[in-house]
Amino acid sequence: MKIFSTDTLRSSIQDANGIASSNRFRVRMPTLTNTPKPGGGTASDPIETRVLSLLCTQARIPGKNFNLLERQIGMEQIKVVNGYSFPSVALTFYLTNDYSARKYFQEWSECITSITPPYAAGFHKNYAKSITIEQLDKHGEVVYEVELQKAYPENISEVELNNQAQAAALEITVSFTFSNFLIK
């Protein structure tokens, strides 16, 4: 019995339309227009979400962590699942000279909590939105799609300014929490 065959591997890859490439993806961000702010007023979009998608340099398809309990059955000790959780998903964006990506996430954060006294928190149903991450093939067709449900930023990274890396592009990384994800 033959254990490994390069021809079988090559055929399997060809049948699956090739190997997925990590640099072929698209992120669809939600619109913020008319989202209520707890400090009063509503949000507006400082950048077109299509453009924001183009500025996304890094994304991760979410994972799932299982919560385990050790259980003794007779002499055997086994682990059983008693729940699950989702790790945060981080997205990284280029910053343009108008800082539109940073302004977008600042606007979203102002829908979560007010920035002036008396400080107030918004309603989860208002600021939690869907984000879609799509894996694309070499022809730009969607081969795998994940929708983060009820997602919102939990951390917006600082922007490091220095005079050492003069040619480096500025980026901002935003971590999102979400309630669930759907594979489409």
Short mmCIF file of C-alpha atoms in Angstrom, two decimals:
data_model
loop_
_atom_site.label_atom_id
_atom_site.label_comp_id
_atom_site.label_asym_id
_atom_site.label_seq_id
_atom_site.Cartn_x
_atom_site.Cartn_y
_atom_site.Cartn_z
CA MET A 1 0.00 0.00 0.00
CA LYS A 2 1.37 3.36 -1.06
CA ILE A 3 1.27 5.90 1.79
CA PHE A 4 2.15 9.11 -0.06
CA SER A 5 2.04 10.07 -3.69
CA THR A 6 2.94 13.49 -5.08
CA ASP A 7 0.59 12.84 -8.01
CA THR A 8 -2.31 12.32 -5.58
CA LEU A 9 -1.40 15.52 -3.72
CA ARG A 10 -1.10 17.51 -6.97
CA SER A 11 -4.43 16.12 -8.19
CA SER A 12 -6.16 16.98 -4.90
CA ILE A 13 -4.88 20.56 -5.08
CA GLN A 14 -5.94 20.92 -8.72
CA ASP A 15 -9.40 19.51 -7.93
CA ALA A 16 -9.76 22.17 -5.22
CA ASN A 17 -8.82 24.97 -7.69
CA GLY A 18 -5.34 25.46 -6.19
CA ILE A 19 -3.94 26.60 -2.85
CA ALA A 20 -5.64 29.53 -1.12
CA SER A 21 -3.55 32.71 -1.05
CA SER A 22 -3.39 34.81 2.11
CA ASN A 23 -3.20 38.10 0.20
CA ARG A 24 -6.50 37.65 -1.64
CA PHE A 25 -9.22 38.88 0.66
CA ARG A 26 -11.84 41.58 1.04
CA VAL A 27 -13.40 43.07 4.16
CA ARG A 28 -16.82 44.70 4.08
CA MET A 29 -17.28 47.19 6.90
CA PRO A 30 -20.67 48.48 8.06
CA THR A 31 -21.98 51.94 7.43
CA LEU A 32 -22.23 54.17 10.50
CA THR A 33 -24.64 56.73 9.05
CA ASN A 34 -27.47 57.57 11.46
CA THR A 35 -26.13 55.34 14.27
CA PRO A 36 -27.20 57.05 17.54
CA LYS A 37 -24.50 58.41 19.84
CA PRO A 38 -25.08 58.19 23.61
CA GLY A 39 -23.86 61.79 23.97
CA GLY A 40 -26.46 62.97 21.47
CA GLY A 41 -26.60 63.16 17.72
CA THR A 42 -25.90 60.48 15.16
CA ALA A 43 -22.81 59.20 13.39
CA SER A 44 -21.78 59.86 9.84
CA ASP A 45 -19.30 57.99 7.67
CA PRO A 46 -16.00 59.91 7.34
CA ILE A 47 -14.94 57.44 4.63
CA GLU A 48 -16.78 55.35 2.08
CA THR A 49 -16.79 51.77 3.37
CA ARG A 50 -15.69 50.51 -0.07
CA VAL A 51 -12.54 52.65 0.21
CA LEU A 52 -11.99 51.47 3.79
CA SER A 53 -12.06 47.89 2.48
CA LEU A 54 -9.31 48.77 -0.01
CA LEU A 55 -7.17 50.18 2.82
CA CYS A 56 -7.37 46.93 4.81
CA THR A 57 -3.91 45.33 4.79
CA GLN A 58 -4.50 42.43 7.17
CA ALA A 59 -7.48 40.42 8.38
CA ARG A 60 -8.08 37.15 10.17
CA ILE A 61 -10.85 34.64 9.75
CA PRO A 62 -12.08 33.97 13.30
CA GLY A 63 -11.43 30.86 15.30
CA LYS A 64 -13.45 29.22 18.06
CA ASN A 65 -12.24 28.22 21.54
CA PHE A 66 -13.95 25.38 23.37
CA ASN A 67 -14.28 25.58 27.15
CA LEU A 68 -13.39 22.24 28.68
CA LEU A 69 -14.11 20.52 31.98
CA GLU A 70 -12.26 17.49 33.22
CA ARG A 71 -14.61 14.68 34.10
CA GLN A 72 -13.81 11.45 35.91
CA ILE A 73 -15.62 8.35 34.68
CA GLY A 74 -14.42 5.37 36.68
CA MET A 75 -10.64 5.35 36.34
CA GLU A 76 -10.65 7.35 33.12
CA GLN A 77 -10.40 11.11 33.14
CA ILE A 78 -11.74 12.82 30.00
CA LYS A 79 -12.29 16.40 28.93
CA VAL A 80 -15.80 17.45 27.89
CA VAL A 81 -16.99 20.67 26.26
CA ASN A 82 -19.21 22.93 28.35
CA GLY A 83 -19.23 26.03 26.18
CA TYR A 84 -17.25 28.08 23.69
CA SER A 85 -15.89 31.57 23.12
CA PHE A 86 -14.49 33.55 20.24
CA PRO A 87 -11.11 35.28 20.29
CA SER A 88 -11.05 38.86 19.06
CA VAL A 89 -10.47 39.50 15.36
CA ALA A 90 -7.94 42.16 14.40
CA LEU A 91 -8.06 44.17 11.17
CA THR A 92 -5.23 46.45 10.06
CA PHE A 93 -5.71 49.48 7.79
CA TYR A 94 -3.39 51.91 6.05
CA LEU A 95 -3.72 55.51 7.21
CA THR A 96 -3.99 58.13 4.47
CA ASN A 97 -3.04 61.76 5.07
CA ASP A 98 -6.64 62.64 5.84
CA TYR A 99 -6.70 59.93 8.60
CA SER A 100 -10.10 58.79 7.30
CA ALA A 101 -9.73 55.21 8.63
CA ARG A 102 -8.86 56.51 12.10
CA LYS A 103 -11.79 58.96 11.93
CA TYR A 104 -14.14 56.11 10.98
CA PHE A 105 -13.20 54.08 14.07
CA GLN A 106 -13.26 57.18 16.28
CA GLU A 107 -16.79 57.85 15.03
CA TRP A 108 -17.76 54.23 15.78
CA SER A 109 -16.26 54.48 19.28
CA GLU A 110 -18.37 57.59 19.94
CA CYS A 111 -21.45 55.43 19.23
CA ILE A 112 -20.30 53.06 22.00
CA THR A 113 -19.48 55.63 24.71
CA SER A 114 -19.82 59.39 24.85
CA ILE A 115 -16.63 61.44 24.88
CA THR A 116 -17.84 64.24 27.14
CA PRO A 117 -19.37 64.33 30.65
CA PRO A 118 -21.72 62.98 31.72
CA TYR A 119 -20.20 59.86 30.19
CA ALA A 120 -22.74 57.35 28.97
CA ALA A 121 -22.71 54.03 27.16
CA GLY A 122 -24.78 53.42 24.06
CA PHE A 123 -27.16 50.54 23.49
CA HIS A 124 -25.52 47.36 22.19
CA LYS A 125 -28.21 46.95 19.52
CA ASN A 126 -27.23 50.35 18.08
CA TYR A 127 -23.43 50.05 17.84
CA ALA A 128 -23.05 46.28 17.22
CA LYS A 129 -22.89 45.68 13.47
CA SER A 130 -21.98 43.00 10.93
CA ILE A 131 -18.52 42.78 9.35
CA THR A 132 -17.85 40.41 6.46
CA ILE A 133 -14.46 38.87 5.66
CA GLU A 134 -14.15 37.18 2.27
CA GLN A 135 -11.38 34.90 0.98
CA LEU A 136 -10.95 35.36 -2.79
CA ASP A 137 -9.49 33.04 -5.40
CA LYS A 138 -6.99 34.09 -8.08
CA HIS A 139 -9.89 35.35 -10.24
CA GLY A 140 -11.33 37.56 -7.48
CA GLU A 141 -14.27 35.23 -6.80
CA VAL A 142 -15.40 34.62 -3.22
CA VAL A 143 -14.52 31.08 -2.10
CA TYR A 144 -15.13 31.47 1.64
CA GLU A 145 -17.11 34.12 3.50
CA VAL A 146 -17.52 34.79 7.20
CA GLU A 147 -19.94 37.30 8.73
CA LEU A 148 -19.04 38.56 12.21
CA GLN A 149 -22.38 39.21 13.88
CA LYS A 150 -22.92 42.01 16.39
CA ALA A 151 -19.30 43.12 16.05
CA TYR A 152 -17.81 46.32 17.42
CA PRO A 153 -14.32 47.64 18.14
CA GLU A 154 -12.89 46.72 21.53
CA ASN A 155 -9.45 48.19 20.93
CA ILE A 156 -8.18 50.84 18.52
CA SER A 157 -4.39 50.85 18.38
CA GLU A 158 -2.29 53.90 18.92
CA VAL A 159 -0.52 55.44 15.93
CA GLU A 160 3.22 55.42 16.44
CA LEU A 161 4.97 58.47 15.06
CA ASN A 162 8.78 58.54 14.84
CA ASN A 163 11.47 59.97 12.65
CA GLN A 164 13.36 56.69 12.20
CA ALA A 165 11.23 54.94 9.58
CA GLN A 166 10.68 57.70 7.02
CA ALA A 167 9.37 55.49 4.21
CA ALA A 168 7.11 53.29 6.33
CA ALA A 169 3.36 53.61 5.82
CA LEU A 170 1.28 54.32 8.90
CA GLU A 171 -1.25 51.70 9.91
CA ILE A 172 -3.95 51.33 12.50
CA THR A 173 -5.05 47.99 13.96
CA VAL A 174 -8.53 47.54 15.38
CA SER A 175 -9.59 44.51 17.43
CA PHE A 176 -13.22 43.48 17.27
CA THR A 177 -15.37 41.44 19.59
CA PHE A 178 -18.48 39.76 18.23
CA SER A 179 -21.29 37.50 19.39
CA ASN A 180 -21.11 34.82 16.68
CA PHE A 181 -19.94 34.22 13.14
CA LEU A 182 -21.73 32.70 10.18
CA ILE A 183 -20.00 30.90 7.35
CA LYS A 184 -21.72 31.72 4.08
#
